[in-house]
C-alpha atoms as a printed R data frame, in Angstrom:
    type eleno elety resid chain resno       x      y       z
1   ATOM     1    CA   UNK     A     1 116.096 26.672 100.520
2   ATOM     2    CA   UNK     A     2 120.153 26.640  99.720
3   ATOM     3    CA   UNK     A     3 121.519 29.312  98.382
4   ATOM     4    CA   UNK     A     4 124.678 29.731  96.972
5   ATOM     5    CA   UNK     A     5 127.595 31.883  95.289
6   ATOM     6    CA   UNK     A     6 129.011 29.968  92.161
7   ATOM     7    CA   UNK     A     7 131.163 30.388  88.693
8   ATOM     8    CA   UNK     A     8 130.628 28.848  85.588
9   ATOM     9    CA   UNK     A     9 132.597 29.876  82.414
10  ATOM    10    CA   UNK     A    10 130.251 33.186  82.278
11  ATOM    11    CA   UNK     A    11 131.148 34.435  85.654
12  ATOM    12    CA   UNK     A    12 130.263 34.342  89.074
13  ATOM    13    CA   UNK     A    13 126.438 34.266  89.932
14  ATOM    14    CA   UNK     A    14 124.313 33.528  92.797
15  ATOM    15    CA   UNK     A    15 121.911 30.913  92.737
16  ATOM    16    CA   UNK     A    16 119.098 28.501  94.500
17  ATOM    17    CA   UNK     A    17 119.283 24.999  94.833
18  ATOM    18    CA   UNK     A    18 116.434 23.020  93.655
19  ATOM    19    CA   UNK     A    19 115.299 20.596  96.411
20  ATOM    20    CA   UNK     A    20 115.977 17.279  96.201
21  ATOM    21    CA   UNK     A    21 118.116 17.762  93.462
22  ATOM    22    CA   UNK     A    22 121.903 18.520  92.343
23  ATOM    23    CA   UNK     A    23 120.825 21.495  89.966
24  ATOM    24    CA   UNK     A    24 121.327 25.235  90.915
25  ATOM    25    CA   UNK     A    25 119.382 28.052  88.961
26  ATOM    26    CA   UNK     A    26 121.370 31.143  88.675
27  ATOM    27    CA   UNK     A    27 118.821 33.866  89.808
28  ATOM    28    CA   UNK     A    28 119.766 36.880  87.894
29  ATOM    29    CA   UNK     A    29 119.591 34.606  84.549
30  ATOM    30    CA   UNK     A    30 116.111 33.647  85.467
31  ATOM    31    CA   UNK     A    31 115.178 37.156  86.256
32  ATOM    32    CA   UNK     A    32 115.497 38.488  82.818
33  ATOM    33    CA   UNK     A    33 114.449 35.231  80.898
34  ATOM    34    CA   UNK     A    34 111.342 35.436  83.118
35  ATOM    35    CA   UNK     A    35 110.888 39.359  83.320
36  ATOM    36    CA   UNK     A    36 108.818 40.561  86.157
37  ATOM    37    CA   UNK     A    37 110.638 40.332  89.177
38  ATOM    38    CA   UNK     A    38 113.447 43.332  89.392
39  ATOM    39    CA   UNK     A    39 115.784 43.037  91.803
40  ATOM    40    CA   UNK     A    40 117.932 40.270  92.116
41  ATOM    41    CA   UNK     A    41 121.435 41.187  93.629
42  ATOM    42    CA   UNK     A    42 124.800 40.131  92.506
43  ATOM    43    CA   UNK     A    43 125.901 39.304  95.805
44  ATOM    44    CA   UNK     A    44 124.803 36.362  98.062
45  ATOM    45    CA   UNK     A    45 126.158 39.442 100.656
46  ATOM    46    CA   UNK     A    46 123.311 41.778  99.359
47  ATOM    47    CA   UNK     A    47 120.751 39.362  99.055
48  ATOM    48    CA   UNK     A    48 121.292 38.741 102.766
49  ATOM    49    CA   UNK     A    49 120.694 42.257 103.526
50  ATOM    50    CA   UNK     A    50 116.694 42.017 101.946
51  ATOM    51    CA   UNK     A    51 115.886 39.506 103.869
52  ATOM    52    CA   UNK     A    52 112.506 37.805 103.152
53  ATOM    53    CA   UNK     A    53 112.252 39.991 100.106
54  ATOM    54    CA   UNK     A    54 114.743 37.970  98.396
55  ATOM    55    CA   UNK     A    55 113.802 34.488  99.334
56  ATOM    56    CA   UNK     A    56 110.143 35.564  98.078
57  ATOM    57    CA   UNK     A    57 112.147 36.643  94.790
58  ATOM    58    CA   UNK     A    58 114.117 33.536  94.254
59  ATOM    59    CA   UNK     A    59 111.440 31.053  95.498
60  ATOM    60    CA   UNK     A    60 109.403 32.451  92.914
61  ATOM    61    CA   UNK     A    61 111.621 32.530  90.288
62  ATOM    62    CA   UNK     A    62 112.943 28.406  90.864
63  ATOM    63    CA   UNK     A    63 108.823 27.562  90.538
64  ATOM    64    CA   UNK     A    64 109.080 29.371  87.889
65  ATOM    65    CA   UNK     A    65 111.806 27.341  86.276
66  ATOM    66    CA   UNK     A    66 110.846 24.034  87.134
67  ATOM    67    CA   UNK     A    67 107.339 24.492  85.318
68  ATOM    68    CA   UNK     A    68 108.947 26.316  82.234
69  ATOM    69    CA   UNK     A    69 110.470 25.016  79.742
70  ATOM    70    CA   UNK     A    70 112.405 28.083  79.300
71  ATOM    71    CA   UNK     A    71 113.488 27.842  82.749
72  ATOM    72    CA   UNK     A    72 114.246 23.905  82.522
73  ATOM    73    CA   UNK     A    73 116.808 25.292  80.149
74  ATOM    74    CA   UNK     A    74 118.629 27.377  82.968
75  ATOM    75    CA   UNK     A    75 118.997 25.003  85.957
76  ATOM    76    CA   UNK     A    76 122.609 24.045  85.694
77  ATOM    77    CA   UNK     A    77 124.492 20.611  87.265
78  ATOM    78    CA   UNK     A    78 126.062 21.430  90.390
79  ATOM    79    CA   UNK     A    79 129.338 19.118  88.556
80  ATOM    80    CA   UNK     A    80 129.367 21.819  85.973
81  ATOM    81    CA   UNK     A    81 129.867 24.989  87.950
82  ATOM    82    CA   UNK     A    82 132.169 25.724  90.729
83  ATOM    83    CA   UNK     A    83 131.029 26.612  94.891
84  ATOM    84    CA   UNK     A    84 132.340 29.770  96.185
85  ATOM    85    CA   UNK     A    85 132.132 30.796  99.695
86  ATOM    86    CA   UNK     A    86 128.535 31.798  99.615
87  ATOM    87    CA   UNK     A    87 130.085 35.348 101.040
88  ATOM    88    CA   UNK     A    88 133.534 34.775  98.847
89  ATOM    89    CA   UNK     A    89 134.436 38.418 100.995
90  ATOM    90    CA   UNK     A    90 132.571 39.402 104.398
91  ATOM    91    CA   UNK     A    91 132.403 42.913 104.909
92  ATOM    92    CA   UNK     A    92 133.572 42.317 108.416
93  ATOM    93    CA   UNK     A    93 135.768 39.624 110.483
94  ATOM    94    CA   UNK     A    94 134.071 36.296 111.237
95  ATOM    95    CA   UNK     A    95 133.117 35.848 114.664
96  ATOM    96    CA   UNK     A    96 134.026 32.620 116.381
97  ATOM    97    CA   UNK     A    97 132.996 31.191 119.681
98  ATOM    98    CA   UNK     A    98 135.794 29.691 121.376
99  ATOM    99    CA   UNK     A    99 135.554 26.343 123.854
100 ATOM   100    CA   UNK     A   100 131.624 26.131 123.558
101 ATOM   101    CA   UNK     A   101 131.375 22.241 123.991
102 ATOM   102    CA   UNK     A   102 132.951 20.557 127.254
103 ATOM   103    CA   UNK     A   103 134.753 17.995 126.047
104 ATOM   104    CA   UNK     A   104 136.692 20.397 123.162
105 ATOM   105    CA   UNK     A   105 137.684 22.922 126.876
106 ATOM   106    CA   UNK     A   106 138.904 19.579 128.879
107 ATOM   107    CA   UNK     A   107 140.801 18.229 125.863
108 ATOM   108    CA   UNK     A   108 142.270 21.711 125.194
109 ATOM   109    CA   UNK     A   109 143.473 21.939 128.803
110 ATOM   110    CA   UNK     A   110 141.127 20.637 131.399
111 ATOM   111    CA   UNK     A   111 137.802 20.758 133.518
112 ATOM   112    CA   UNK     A   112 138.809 24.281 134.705
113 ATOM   113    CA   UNK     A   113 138.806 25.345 130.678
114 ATOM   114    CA   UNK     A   114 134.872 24.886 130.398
115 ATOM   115    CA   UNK     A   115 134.466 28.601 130.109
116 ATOM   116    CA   UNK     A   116 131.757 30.323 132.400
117 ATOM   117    CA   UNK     A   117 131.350 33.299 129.915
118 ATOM   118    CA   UNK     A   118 131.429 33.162 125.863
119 ATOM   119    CA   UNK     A   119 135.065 33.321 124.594
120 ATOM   120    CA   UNK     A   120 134.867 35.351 121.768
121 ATOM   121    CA   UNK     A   121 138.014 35.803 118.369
122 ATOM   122    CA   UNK     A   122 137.833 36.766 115.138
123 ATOM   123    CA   UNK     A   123 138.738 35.528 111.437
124 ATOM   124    CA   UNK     A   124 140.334 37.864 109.273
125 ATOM   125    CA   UNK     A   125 137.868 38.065 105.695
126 ATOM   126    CA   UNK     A   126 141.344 37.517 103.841
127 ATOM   127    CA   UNK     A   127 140.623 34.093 105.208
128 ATOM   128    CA   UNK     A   128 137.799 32.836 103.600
129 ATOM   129    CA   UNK     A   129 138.093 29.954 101.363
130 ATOM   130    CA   UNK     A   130 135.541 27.955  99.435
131 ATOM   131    CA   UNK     A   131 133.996 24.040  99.172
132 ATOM   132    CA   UNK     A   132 136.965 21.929  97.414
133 ATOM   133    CA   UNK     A   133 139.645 24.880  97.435
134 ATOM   134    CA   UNK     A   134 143.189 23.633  98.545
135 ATOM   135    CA   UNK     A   135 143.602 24.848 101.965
136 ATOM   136    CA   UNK     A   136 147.600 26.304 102.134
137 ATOM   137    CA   UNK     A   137 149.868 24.752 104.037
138 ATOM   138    CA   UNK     A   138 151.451 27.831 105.115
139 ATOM   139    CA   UNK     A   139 154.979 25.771 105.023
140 ATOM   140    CA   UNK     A   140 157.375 27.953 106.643
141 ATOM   141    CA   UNK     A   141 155.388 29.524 108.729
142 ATOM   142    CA   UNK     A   142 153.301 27.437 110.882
143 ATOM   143    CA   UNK     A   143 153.986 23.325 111.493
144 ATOM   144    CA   UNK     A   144 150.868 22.698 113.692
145 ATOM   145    CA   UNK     A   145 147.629 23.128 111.311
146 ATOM   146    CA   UNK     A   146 144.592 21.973 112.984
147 ATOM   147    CA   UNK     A   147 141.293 21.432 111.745
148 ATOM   148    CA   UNK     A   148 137.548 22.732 113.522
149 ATOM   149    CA   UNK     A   149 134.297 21.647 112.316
150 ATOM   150    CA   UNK     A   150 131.943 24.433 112.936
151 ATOM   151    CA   UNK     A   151 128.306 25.209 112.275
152 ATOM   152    CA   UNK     A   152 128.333 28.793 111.153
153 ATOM   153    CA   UNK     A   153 125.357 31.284 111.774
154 ATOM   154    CA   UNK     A   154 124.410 34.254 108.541
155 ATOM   155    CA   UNK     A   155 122.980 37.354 110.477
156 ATOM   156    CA   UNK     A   156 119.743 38.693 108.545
157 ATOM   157    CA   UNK     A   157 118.651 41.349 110.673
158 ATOM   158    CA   UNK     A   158 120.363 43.745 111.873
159 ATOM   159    CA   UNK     A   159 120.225 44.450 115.796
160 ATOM   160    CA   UNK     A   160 121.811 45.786 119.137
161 ATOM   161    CA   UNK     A   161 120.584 44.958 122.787
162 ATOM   162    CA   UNK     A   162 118.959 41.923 120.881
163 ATOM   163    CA   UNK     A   163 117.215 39.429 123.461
164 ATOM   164    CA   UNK     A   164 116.906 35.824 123.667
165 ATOM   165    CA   UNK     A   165 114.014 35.197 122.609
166 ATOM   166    CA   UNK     A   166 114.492 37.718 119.493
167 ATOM   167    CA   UNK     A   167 117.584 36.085 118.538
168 ATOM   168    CA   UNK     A   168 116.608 33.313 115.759
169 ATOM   169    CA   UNK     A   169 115.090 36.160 114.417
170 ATOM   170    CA   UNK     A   170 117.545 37.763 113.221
171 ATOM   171    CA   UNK     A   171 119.055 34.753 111.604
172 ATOM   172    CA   UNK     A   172 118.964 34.608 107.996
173 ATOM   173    CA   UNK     A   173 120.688 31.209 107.620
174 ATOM   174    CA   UNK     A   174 122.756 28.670 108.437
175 ATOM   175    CA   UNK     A   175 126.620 27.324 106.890
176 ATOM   176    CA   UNK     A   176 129.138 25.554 108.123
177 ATOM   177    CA   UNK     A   177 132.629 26.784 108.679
178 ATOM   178    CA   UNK     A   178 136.266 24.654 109.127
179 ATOM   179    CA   UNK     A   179 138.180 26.624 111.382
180 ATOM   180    CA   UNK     A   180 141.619 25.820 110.225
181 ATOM   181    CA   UNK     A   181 143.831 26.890 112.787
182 ATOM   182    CA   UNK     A   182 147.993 27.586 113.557
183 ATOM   183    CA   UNK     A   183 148.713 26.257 117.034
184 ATOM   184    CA   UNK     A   184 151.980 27.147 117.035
185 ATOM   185    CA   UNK     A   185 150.964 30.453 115.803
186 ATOM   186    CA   UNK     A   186 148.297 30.731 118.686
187 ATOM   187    CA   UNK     A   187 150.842 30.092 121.392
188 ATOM   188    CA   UNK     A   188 153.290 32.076 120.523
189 ATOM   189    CA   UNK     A   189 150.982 35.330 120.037
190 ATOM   190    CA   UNK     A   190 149.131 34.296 122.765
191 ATOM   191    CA   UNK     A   191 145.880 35.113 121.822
192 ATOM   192    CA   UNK     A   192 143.775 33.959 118.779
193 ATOM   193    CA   UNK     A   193 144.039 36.081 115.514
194 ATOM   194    CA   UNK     A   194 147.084 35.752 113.913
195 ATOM   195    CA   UNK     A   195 147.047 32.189 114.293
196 ATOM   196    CA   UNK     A   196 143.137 31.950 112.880
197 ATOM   197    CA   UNK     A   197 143.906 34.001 110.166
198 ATOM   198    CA   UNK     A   198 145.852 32.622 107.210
199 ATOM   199    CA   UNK     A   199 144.915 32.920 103.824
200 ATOM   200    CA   UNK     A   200 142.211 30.119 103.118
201 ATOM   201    CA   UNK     A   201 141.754 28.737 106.470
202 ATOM   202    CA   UNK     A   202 138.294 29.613 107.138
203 ATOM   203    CA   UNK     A   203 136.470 27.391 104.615
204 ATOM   204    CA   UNK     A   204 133.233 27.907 104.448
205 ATOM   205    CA   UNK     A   205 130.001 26.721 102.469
206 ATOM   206    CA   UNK     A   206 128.900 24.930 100.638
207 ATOM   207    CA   UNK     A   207 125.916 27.066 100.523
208 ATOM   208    CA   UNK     A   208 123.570 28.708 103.419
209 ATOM   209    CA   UNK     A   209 120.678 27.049 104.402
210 ATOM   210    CA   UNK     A   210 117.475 29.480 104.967
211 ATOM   211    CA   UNK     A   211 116.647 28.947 108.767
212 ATOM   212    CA   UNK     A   212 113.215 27.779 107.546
213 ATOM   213    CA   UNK     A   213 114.813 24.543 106.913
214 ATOM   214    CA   UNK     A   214 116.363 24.113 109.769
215 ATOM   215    CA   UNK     A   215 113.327 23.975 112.823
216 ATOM   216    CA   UNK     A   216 115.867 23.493 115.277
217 ATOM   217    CA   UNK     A   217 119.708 24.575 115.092
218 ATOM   218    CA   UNK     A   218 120.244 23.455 118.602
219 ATOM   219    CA   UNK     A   219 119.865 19.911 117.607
220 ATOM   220    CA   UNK     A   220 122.070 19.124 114.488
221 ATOM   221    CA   UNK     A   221 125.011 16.256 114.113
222 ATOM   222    CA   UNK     A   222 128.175 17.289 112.953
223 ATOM   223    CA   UNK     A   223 131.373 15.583 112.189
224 ATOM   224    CA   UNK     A   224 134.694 15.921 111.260
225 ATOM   225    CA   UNK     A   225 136.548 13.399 109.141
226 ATOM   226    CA   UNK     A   226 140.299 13.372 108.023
227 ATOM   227    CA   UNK     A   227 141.267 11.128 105.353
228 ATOM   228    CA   UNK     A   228 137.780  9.509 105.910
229 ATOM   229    CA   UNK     A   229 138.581  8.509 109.348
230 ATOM   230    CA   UNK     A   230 136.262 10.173 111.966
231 ATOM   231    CA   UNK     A   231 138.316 12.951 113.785
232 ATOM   232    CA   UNK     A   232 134.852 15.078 115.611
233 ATOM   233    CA   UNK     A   233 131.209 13.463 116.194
234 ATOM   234    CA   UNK     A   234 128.831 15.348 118.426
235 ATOM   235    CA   UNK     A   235 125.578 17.404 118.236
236 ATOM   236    CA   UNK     A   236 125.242 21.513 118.263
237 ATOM   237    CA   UNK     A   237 122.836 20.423 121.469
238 ATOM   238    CA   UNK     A   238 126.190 19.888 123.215
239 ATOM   239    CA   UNK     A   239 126.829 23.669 122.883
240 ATOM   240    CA   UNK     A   240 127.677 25.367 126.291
241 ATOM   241    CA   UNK     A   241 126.107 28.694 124.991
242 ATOM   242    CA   UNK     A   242 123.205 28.197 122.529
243 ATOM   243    CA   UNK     A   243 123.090 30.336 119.103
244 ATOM   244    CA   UNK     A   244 120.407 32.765 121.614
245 ATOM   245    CA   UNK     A   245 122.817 33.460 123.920
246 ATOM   246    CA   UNK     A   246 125.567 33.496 121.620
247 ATOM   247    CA   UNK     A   247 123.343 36.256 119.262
248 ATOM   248    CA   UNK     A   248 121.989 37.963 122.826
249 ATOM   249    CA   UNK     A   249 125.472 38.103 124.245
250 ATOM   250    CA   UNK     A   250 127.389 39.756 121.025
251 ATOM   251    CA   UNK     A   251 124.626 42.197 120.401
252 ATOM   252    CA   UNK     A   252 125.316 43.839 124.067
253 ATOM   253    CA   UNK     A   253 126.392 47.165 122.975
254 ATOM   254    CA   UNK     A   254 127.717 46.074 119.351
255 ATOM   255    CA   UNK     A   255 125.306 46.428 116.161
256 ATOM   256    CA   UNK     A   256 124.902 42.743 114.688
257 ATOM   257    CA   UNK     A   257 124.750 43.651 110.760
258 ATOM   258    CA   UNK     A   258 122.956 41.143 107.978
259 ATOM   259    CA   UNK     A   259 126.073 39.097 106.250
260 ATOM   260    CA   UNK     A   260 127.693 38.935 109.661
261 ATOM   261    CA   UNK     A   261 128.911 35.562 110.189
262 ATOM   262    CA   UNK     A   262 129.465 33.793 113.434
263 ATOM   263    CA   UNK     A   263 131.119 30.122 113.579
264 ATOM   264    CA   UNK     A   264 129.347 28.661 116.730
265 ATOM   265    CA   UNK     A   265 132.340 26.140 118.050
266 ATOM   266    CA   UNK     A   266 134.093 23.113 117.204
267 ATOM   267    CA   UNK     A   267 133.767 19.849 119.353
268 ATOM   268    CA   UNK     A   268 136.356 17.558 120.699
269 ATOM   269    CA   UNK     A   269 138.169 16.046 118.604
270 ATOM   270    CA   UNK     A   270 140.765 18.433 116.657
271 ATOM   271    CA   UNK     A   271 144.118 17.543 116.106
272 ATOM   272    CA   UNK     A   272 145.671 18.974 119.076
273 ATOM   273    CA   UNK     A   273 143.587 16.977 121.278
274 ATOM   274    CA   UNK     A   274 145.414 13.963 121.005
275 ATOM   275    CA   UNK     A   275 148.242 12.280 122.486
276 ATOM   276    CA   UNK     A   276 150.608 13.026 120.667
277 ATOM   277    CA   UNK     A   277 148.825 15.619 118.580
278 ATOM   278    CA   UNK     A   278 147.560 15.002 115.031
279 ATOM   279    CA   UNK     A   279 148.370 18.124 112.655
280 ATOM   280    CA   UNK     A   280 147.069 18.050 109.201
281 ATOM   281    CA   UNK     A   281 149.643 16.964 106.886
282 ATOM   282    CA   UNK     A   282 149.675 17.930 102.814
283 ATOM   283    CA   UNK     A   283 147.550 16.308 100.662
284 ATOM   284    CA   UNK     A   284 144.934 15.362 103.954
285 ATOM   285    CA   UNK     A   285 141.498 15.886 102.722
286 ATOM   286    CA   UNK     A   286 138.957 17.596 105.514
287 ATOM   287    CA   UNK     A   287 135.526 16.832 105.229
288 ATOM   288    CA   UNK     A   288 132.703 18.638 107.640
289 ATOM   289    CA   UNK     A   289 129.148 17.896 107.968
290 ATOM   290    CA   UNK     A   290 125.946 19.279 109.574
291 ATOM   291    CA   UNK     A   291 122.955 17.961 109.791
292 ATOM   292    CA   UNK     A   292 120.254 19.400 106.935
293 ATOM   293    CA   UNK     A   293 123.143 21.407 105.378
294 ATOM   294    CA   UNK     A   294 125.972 19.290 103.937
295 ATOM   295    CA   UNK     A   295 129.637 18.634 103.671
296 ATOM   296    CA   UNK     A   296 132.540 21.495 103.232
297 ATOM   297    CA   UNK     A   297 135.010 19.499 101.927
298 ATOM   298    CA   UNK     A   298 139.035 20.586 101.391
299 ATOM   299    CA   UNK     A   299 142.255 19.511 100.894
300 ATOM   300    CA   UNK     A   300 145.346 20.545 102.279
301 ATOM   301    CA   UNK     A   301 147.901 21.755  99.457
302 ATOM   302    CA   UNK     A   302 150.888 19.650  98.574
């Protein structure tokens, strides 16, 4: 199941996407046409937080629709509403893993930058963006913006001290994430945050996948193009820490909460990487996709 935050000309709603299809049903619409089911949130960030309860809720509510004609009525054209960020504001910063596939470390330095521990920064919230919002160019104050197709992990359950083999677990879902970064920013602070967090440059979306589609996170594609030419091409297999360890390793000590988000590392390929260097220029157009979830796509402004 997809699930997403959207806006049509009523307001902002959450919704599920019908499989196979480009419709959305906005959930709290169906609710009362339906009656019955109480208890559809406002926020995607809520519905996280119940867990099973809610996918129960909404898949029971879209079956509804599609064999109703009073629910036909409600399932709305994705072309006639606008993505969000399917968590428009997290609670908390976004957690990113730095340098978790090989090649990204060697092109970022070299061999001695594959990382023997996880590398570990944060996105402010003030930078989350949505699917097809301009991405700022931040003229003026950075002139390196680089681009970093991520698949992004939704905490479900909440946990400390989490193992392993517990970890998927406590996965609600899955997203993908573009981790627009400064350079220049990142060298001159020398460390990670200022430079990760401009306004807008942590697209994200367009919707989370429930892990139930997704058998296997460690084995997705994902690419990167710019201007449709293929900047990033690997697999999430490639990862030097899998989403277990990456899960097992945060929760030592710190309480992993449902809605947190963690973007899981980009692969070679990023703008930096090259000789010379390819920044993102106005008007480029960024497009992401993962396997079984989609394509974030965004533009740079100008």
């Amino acid at each position: 199941m997809r699930f997403a935050t959207a806006e049509d000309g009523r307001g902002v709603f959450i919704g599920v996407l019908e499989e196979g299809t480009d419709l959305i049903l906005p959930l709290a619409k169906a609710e009362e046409r339906r009656g019955g089911i109480k208890g559809i949130p406002e926020s995607l960030l809520e519905a996280v937080s119940m867990g099973e309860e809610f996918v129960h809720n909404a898949s029971e509510l879209l079956n509804w629709a599609k064999g109703n004609e009073a629910g036909k009525e409600l399932l709305l054209p994705l072309e006639s509403v606008k993505l969000l960020a399917p968590i428009p504001k997290p609670v908390k910063n976004i957690l990113c893993v730095g340098k978790n596939y090989a090649e990204h470390a060697i092109e970022m330095g070299s061999k001695d930058d594959i990382p023997e521990h996880i590398m570990v920064f944060t996105k402010a919230p003030t930078s989350v963006s949505g699917p097809e919002e301009e991405v700022l160019s931040h003229a003026g104050v950075t002139e390196q913006l680089d681009y970093e197709g991520e698949l992004a992990v939704v905490i479900g359950k909440a946990g400390r001290g989490i193992s392993e083999e517990e970890a998927l677990s406590h996965v609600f879902g899955y997203t993908i994430i573009n981790d627009v970064t400064a350079r220049d920013l990142q060298a001159k602070h020398k460390q990670f945050f200022i430079g990760k967090s401009l306004d807008s440059t942590c697209p994200m979306g367009p919707w989370i996948v429930h892990k139930s589609a997704i058998e296997n996170p460690g084995r997705l594609d994902i690419e990167t193009k710019i201007n449709g030419e293929v900047r990033q091409s690997s697999n999430t297999e490639n990862f030097i820490f899998p989403i277990e360890v990456i899960i097992s390793e945060l929760s030592k000590g710190m309480t992993l909460e449902p809605g947190d988000i963690i973007a899981t590392g980009t692969p070679a390929g990023v703008g930096k990487g090259f000789k010379p260097p390819r920044f993102l220029n106005p008007g480029d157009v960024m497009e992401v996709t993962v396997e079984k979830i989609g394509t974030l796509r965004n533009r740079i402004e100008g």
